[in-house]
Short mmCIF file of N, CA, C and O in Angstrom, two decimals:
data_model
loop_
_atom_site.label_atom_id
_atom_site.label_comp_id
_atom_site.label_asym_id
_atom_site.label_seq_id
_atom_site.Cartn_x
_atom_site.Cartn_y
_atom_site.Cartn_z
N UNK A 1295 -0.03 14.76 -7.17
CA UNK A 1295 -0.06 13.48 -6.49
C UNK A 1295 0.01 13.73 -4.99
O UNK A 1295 0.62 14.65 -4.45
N UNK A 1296 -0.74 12.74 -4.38
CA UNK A 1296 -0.74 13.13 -2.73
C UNK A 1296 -0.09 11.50 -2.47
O UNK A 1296 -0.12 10.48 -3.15
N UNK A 1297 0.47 11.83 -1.21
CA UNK A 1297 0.72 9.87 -0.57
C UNK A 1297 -0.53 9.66 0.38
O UNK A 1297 -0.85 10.64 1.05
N UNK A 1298 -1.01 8.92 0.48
CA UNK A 1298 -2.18 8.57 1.90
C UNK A 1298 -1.34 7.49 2.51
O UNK A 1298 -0.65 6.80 1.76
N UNK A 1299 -1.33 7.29 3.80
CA UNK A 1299 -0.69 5.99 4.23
C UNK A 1299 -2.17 5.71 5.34
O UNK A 1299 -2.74 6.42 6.17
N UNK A 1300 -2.38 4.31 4.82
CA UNK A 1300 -3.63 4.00 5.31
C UNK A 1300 -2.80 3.09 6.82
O UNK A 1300 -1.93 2.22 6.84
N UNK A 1301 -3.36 3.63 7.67
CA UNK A 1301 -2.13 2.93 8.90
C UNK A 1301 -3.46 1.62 9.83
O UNK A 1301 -3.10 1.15 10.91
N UNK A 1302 -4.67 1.27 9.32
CA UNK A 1302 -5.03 0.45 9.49
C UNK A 1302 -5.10 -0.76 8.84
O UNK A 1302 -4.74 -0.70 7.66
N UNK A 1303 -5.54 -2.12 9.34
CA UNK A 1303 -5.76 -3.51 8.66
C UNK A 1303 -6.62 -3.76 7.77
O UNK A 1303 -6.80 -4.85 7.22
N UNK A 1304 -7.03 -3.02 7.63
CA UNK A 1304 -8.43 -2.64 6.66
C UNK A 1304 -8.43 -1.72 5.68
O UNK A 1304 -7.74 -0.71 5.79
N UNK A 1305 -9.30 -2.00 4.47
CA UNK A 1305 -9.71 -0.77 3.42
C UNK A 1305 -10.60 0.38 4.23
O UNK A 1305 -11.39 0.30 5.18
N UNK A 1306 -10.20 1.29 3.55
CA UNK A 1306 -10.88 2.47 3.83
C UNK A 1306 -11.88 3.05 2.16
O UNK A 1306 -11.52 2.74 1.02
N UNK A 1307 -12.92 3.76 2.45
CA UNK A 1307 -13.20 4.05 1.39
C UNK A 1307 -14.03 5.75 1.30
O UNK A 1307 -14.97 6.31 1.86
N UNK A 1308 -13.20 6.04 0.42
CA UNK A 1308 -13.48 7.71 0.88
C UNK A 1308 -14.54 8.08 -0.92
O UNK A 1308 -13.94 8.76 -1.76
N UNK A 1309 -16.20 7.51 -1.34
CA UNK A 1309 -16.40 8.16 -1.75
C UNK A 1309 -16.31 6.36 -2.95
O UNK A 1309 -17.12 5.47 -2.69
N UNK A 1310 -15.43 6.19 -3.94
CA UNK A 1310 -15.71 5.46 -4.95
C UNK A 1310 -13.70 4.94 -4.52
O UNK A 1310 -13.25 3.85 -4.88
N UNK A 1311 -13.14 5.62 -4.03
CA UNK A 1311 -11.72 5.75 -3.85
C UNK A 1311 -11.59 4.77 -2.38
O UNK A 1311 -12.13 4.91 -1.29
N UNK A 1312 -10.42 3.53 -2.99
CA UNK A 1312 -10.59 2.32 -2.19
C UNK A 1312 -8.91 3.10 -1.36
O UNK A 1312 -8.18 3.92 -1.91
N UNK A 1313 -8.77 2.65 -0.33
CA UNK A 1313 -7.82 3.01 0.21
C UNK A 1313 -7.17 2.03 0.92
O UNK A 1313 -7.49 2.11 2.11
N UNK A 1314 -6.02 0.67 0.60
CA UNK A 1314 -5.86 -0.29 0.83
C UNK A 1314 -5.17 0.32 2.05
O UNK A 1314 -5.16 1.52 2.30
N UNK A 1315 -4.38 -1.01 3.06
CA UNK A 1315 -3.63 -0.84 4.38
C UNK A 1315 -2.02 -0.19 3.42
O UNK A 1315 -1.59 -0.49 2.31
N UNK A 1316 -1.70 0.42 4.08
CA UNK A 1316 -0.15 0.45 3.80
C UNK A 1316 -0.64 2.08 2.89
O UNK A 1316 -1.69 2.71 2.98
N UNK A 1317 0.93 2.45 1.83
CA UNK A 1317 0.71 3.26 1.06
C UNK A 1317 -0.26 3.46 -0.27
O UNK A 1317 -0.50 2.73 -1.23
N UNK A 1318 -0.57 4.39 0.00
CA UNK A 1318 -1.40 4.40 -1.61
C UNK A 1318 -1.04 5.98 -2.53
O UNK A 1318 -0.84 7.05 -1.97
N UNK A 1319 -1.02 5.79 -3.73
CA UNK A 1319 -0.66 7.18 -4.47
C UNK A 1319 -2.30 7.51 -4.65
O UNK A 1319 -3.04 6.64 -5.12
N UNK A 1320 -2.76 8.67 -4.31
CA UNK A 1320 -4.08 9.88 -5.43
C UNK A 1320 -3.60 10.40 -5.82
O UNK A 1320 -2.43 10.61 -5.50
N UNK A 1321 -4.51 11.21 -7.22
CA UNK A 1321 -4.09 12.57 -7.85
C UNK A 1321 -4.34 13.25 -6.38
O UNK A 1321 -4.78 12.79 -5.33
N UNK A 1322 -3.62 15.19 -6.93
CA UNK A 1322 -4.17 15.92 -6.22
C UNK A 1322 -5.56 16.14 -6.34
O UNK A 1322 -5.79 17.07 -5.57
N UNK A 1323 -6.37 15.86 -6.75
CA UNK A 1323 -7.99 16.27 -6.79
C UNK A 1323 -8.38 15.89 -5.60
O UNK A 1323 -9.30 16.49 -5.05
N UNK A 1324 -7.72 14.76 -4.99
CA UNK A 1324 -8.40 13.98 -3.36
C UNK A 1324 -8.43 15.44 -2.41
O UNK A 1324 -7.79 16.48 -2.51
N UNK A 1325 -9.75 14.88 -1.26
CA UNK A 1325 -10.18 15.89 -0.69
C UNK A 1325 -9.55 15.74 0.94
O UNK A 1325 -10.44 15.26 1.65
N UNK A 1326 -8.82 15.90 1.40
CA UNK A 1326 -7.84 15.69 2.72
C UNK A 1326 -9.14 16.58 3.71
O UNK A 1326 -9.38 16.22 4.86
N UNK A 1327 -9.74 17.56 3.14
CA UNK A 1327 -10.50 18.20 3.90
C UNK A 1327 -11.94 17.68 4.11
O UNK A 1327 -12.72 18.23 4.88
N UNK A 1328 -12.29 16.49 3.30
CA UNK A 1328 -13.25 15.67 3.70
C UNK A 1328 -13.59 15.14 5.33
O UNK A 1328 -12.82 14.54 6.08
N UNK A 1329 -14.94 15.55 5.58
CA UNK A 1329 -15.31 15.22 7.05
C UNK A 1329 -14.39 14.17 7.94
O UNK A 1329 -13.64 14.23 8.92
N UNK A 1330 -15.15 12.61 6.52
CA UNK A 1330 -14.68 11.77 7.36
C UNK A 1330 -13.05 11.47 7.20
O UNK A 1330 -12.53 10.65 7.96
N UNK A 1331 -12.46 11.97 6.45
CA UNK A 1331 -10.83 11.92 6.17
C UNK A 1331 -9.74 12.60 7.19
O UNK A 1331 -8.59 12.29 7.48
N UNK A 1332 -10.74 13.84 7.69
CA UNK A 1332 -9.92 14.50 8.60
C UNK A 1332 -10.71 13.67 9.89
O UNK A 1332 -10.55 14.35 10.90
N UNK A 1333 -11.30 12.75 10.13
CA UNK A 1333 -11.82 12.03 11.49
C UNK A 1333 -10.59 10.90 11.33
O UNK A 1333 -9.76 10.49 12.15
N UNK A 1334 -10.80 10.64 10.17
CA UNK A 1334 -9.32 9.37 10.08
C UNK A 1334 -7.81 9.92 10.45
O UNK A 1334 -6.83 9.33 10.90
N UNK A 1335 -7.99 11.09 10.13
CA UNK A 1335 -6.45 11.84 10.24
C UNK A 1335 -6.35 12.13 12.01
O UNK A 1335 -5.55 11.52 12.72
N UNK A 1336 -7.06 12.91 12.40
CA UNK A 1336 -7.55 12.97 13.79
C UNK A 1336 -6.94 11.70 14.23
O UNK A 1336 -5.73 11.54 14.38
N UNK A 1337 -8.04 10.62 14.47
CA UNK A 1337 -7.84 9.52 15.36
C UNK A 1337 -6.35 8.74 14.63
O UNK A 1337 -6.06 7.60 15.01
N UNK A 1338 -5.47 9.44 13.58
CA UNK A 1338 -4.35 8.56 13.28
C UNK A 1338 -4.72 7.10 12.21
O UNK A 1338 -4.11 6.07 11.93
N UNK A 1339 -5.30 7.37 12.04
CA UNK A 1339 -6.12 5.87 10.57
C UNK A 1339 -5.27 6.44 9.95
O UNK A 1339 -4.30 5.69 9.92
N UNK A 1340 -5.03 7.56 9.30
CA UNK A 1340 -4.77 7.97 8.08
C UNK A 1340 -3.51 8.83 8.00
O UNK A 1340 -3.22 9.28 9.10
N UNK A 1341 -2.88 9.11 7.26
CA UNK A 1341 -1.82 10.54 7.08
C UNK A 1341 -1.80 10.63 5.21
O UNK A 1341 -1.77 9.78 4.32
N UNK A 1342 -1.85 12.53 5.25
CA UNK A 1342 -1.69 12.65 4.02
C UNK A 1342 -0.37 13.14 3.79
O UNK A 1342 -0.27 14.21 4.38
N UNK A 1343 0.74 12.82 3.17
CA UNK A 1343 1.65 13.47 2.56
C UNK A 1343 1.41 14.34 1.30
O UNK A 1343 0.55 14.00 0.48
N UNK A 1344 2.24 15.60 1.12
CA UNK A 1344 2.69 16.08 0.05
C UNK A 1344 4.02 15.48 -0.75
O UNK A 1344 5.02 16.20 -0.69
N UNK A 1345 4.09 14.59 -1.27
CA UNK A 1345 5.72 14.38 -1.74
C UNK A 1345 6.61 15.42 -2.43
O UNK A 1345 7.84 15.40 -2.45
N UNK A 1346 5.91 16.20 -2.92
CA UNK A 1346 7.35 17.41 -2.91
C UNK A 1346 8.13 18.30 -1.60
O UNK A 1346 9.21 18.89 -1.67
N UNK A 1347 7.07 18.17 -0.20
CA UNK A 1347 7.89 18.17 0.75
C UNK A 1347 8.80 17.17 1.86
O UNK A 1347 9.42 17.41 2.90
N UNK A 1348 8.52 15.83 0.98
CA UNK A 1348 9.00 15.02 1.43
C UNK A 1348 10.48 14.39 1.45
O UNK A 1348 10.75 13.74 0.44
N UNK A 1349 11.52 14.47 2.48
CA UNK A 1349 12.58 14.00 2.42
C UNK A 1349 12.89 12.48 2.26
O UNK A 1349 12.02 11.62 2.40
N UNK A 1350 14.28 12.19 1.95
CA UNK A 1350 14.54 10.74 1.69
C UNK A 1350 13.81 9.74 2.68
O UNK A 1350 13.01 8.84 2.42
N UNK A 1351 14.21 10.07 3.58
CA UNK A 1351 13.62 9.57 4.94
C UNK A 1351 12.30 9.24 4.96
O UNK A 1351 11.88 8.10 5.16
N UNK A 1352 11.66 10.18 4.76
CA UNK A 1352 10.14 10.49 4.69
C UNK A 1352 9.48 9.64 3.66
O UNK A 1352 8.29 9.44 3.93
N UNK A 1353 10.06 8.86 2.11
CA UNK A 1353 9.80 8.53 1.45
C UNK A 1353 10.08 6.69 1.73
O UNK A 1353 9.23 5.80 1.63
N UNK A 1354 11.50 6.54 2.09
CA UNK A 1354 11.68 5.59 2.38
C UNK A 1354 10.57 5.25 3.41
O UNK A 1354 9.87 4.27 3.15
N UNK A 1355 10.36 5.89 4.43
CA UNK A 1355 9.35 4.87 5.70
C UNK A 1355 8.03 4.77 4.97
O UNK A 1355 7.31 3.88 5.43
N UNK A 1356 7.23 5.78 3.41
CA UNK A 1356 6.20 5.38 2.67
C UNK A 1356 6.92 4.26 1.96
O UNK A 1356 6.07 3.38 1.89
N UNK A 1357 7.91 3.87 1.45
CA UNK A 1357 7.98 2.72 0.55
C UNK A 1357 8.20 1.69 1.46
O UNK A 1357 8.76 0.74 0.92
N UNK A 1358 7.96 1.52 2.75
CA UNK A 1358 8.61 0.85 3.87
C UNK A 1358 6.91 0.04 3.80
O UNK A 1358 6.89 -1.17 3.98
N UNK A 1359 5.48 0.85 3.53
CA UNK A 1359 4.55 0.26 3.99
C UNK A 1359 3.38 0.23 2.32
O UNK A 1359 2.19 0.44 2.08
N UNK A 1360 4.55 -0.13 1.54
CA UNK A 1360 4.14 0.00 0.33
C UNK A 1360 3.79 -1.13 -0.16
O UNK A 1360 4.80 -1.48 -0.78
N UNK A 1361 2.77 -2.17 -0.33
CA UNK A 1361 2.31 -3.90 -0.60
C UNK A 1361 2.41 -3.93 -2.20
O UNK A 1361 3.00 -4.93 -2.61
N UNK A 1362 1.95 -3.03 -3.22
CA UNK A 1362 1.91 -3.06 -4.66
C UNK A 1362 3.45 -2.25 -4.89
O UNK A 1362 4.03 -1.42 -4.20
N UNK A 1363 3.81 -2.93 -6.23
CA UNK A 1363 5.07 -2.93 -6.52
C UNK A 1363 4.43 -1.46 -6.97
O UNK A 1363 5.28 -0.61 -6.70
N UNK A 1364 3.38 -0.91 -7.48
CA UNK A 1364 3.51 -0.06 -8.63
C UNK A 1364 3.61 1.41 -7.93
O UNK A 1364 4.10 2.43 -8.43
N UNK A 1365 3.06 1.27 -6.77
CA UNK A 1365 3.17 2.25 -5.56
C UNK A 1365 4.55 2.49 -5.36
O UNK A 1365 4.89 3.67 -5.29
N UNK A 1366 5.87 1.13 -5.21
CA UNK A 1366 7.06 1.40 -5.12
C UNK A 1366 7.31 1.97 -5.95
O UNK A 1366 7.89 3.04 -5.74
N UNK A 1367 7.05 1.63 -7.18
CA UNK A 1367 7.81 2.11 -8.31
C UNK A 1367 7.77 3.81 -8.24
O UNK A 1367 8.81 4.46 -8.20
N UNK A 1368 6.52 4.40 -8.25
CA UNK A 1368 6.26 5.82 -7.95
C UNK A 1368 7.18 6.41 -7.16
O UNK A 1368 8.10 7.10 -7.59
N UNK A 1369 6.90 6.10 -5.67
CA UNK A 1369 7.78 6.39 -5.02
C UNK A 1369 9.00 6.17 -4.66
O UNK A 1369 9.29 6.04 -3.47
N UNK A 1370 9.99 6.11 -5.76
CA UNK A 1370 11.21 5.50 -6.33
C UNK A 1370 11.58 6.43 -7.34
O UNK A 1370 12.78 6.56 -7.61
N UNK A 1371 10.93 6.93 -7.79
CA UNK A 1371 11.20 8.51 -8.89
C UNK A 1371 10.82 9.72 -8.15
O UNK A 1371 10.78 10.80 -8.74
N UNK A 1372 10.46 9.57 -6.51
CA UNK A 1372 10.83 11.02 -5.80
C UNK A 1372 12.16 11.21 -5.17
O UNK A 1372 12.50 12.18 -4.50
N UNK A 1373 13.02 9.97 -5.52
CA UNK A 1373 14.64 10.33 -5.46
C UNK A 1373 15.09 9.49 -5.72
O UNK A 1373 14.70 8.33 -5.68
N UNK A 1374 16.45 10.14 -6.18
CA UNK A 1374 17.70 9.62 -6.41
C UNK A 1374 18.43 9.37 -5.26
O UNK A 1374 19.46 8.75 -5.51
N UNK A 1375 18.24 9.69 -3.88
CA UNK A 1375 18.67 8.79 -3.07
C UNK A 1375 19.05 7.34 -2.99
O UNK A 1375 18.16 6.52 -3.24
N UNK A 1376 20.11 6.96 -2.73
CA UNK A 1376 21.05 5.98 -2.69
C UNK A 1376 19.79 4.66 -1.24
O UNK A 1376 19.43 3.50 -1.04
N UNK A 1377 19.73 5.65 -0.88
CA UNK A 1377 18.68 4.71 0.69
C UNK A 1377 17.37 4.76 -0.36
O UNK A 1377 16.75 3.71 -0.53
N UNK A 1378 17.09 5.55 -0.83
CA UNK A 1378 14.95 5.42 -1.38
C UNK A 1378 15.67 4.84 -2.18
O UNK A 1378 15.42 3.71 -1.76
N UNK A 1379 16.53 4.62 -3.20
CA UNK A 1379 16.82 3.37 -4.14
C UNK A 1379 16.48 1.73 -4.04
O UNK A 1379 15.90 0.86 -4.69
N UNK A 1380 17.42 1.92 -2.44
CA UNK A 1380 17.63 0.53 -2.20
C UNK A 1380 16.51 0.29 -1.37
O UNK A 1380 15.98 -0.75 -1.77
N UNK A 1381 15.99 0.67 -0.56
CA UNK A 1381 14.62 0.79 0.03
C UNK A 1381 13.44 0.15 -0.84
O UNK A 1381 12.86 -0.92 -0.72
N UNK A 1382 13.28 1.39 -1.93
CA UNK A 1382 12.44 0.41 -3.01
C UNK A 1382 12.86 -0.92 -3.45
O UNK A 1382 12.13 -1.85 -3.10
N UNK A 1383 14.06 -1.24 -4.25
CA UNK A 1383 14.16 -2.66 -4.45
C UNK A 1383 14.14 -3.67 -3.47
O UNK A 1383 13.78 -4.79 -3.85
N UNK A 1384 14.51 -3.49 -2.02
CA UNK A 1384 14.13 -4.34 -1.37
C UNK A 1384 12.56 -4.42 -0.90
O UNK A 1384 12.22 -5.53 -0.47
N UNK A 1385 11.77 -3.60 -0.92
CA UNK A 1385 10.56 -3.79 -0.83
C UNK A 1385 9.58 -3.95 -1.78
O UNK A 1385 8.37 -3.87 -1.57
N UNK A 1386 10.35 -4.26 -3.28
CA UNK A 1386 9.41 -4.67 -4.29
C UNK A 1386 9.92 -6.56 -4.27
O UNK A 1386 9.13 -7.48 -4.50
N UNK A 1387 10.95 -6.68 -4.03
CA UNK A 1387 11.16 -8.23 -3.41
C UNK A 1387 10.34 -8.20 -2.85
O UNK A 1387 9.35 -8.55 -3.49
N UNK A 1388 10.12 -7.92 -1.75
CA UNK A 1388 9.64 -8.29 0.10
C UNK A 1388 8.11 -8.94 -0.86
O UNK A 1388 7.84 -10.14 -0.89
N UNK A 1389 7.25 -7.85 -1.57
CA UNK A 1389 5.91 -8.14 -2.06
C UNK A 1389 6.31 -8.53 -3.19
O UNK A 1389 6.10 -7.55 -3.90
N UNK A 1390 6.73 -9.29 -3.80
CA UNK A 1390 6.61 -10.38 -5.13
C UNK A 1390 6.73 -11.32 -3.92
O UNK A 1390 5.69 -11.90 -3.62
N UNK A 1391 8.03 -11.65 -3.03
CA UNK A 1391 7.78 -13.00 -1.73
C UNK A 1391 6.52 -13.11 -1.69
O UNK A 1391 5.96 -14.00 -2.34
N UNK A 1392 5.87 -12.27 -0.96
CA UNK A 1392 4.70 -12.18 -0.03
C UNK A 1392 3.87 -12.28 -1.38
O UNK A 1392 2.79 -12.50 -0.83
N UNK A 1393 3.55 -12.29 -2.76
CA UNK A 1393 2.79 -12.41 -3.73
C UNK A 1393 2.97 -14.11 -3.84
O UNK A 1393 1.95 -14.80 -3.87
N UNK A 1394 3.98 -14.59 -3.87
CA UNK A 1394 4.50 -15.99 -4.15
C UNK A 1394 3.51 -16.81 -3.18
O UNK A 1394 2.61 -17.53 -3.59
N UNK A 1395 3.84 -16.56 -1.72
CA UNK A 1395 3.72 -17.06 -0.48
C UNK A 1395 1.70 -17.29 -0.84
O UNK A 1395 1.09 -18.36 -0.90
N UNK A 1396 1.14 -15.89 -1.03
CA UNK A 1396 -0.44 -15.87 -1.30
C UNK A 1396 -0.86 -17.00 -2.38
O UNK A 1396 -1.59 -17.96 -2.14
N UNK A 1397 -0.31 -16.71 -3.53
CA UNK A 1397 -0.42 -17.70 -4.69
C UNK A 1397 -1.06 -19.17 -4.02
O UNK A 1397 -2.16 -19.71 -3.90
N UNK A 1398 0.65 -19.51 -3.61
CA UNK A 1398 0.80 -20.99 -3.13
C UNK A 1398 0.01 -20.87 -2.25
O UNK A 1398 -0.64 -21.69 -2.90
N UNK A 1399 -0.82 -20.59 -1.12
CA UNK A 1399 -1.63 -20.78 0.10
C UNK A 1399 -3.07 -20.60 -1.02
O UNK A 1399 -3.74 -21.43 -0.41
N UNK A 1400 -3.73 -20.29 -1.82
CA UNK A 1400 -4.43 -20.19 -2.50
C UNK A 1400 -4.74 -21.60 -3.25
O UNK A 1400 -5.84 -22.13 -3.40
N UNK A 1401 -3.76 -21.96 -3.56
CA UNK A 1401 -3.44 -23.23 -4.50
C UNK A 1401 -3.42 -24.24 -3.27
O UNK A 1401 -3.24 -25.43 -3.55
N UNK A 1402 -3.50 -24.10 -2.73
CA UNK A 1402 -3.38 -25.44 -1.70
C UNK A 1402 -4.78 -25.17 -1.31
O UNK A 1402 -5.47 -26.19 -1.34
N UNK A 1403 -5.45 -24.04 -0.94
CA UNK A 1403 -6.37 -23.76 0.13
C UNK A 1403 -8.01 -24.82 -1.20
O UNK A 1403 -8.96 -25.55 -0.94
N UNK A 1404 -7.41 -24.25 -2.49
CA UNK A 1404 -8.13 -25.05 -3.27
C UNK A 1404 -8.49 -26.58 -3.61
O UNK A 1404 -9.52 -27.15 -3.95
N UNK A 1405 -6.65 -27.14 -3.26
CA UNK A 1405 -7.03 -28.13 -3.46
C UNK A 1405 -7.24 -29.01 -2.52
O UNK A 1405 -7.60 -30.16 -2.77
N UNK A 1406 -7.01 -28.49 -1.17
CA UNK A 1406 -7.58 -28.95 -0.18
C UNK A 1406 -9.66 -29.06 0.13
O UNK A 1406 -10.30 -29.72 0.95
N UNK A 1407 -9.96 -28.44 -0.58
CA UNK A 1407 -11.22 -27.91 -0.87
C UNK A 1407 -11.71 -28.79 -1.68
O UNK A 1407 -12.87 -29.13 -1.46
N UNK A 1408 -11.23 -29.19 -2.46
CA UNK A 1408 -11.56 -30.38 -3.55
C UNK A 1408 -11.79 -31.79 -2.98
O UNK A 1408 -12.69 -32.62 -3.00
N UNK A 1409 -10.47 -31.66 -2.45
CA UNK A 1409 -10.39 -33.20 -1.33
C UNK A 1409 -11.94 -33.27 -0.72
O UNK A 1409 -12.72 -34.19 -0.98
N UNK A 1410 -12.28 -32.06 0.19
CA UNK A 1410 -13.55 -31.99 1.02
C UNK A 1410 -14.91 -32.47 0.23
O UNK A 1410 -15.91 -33.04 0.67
N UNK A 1411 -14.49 -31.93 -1.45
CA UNK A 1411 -15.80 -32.23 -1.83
C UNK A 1411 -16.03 -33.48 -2.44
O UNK A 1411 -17.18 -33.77 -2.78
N UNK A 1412 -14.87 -34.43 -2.65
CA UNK A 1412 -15.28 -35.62 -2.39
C UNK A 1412 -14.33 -35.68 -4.09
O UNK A 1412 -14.24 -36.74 -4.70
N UNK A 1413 -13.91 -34.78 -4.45
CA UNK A 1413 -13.18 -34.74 -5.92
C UNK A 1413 -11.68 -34.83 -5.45
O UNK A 1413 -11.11 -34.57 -4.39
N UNK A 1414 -11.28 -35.29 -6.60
CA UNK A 1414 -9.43 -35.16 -7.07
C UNK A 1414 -8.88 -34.18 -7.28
O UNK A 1414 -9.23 -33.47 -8.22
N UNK A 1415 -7.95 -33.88 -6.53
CA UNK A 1415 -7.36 -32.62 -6.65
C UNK A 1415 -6.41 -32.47 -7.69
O UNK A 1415 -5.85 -31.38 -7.86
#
């Protein structure tokens, strides 16, 4: 397993492999030595971690920019740290909120949309 932390607002896409903003888990098969991967790494778009050299610290600031719970969850079984513990559970809250918050703006954005088209919402 590698960590990528995609440090732009945007997807990246290296190949068929979507690379959302924030953290993402690959197998090791990903190619870090890819042209355009090391241009992303270069200009700072990108960073690859190894997580077996990664300290508490190091894990917590990846679960810090982690949007999918399932990404937390991963990186939540590279320690038993007392901080990457609580780190993860507060940032699998933070994104179920921020899942809630999308929902409802979705649901409104619809039925506001309805109104426009001349229907009952």
């Amino acid at each position: 397993m590698k960590i990528l932390i995609n440090k732009t607002k945007r997807l990246l896409f290296v190949g068929k492999l979507m690379l959302k903003p924030g953290t993402n888990i690959v197998d090791d098969k990903f190619d870090a030595e890819e042209k355009t991967v090391k241009a992303w790494i270069k200009a700072k778009m990108l960073s690859v971690k190894d997580p077996s050299k990664m300290d508490g610290e190091a894990i917590e600031e990846a679960i810090s920019t982690a949007y999918d719970n399932d990404v937390v969850a991963e990186l939540k079984k590279l320690s038993e740290d007392k901080g990457v513990q609580d780190a993860a559970e507060e940032q699998s809250k933070e994104n179920e909120k921020k899942q809630e918050e999308l929902d409802e703006a979705i649901k409104a954005a619809q039925k506001e949309s309805g109104k426009k088209d001349g229907k009952k919402a």
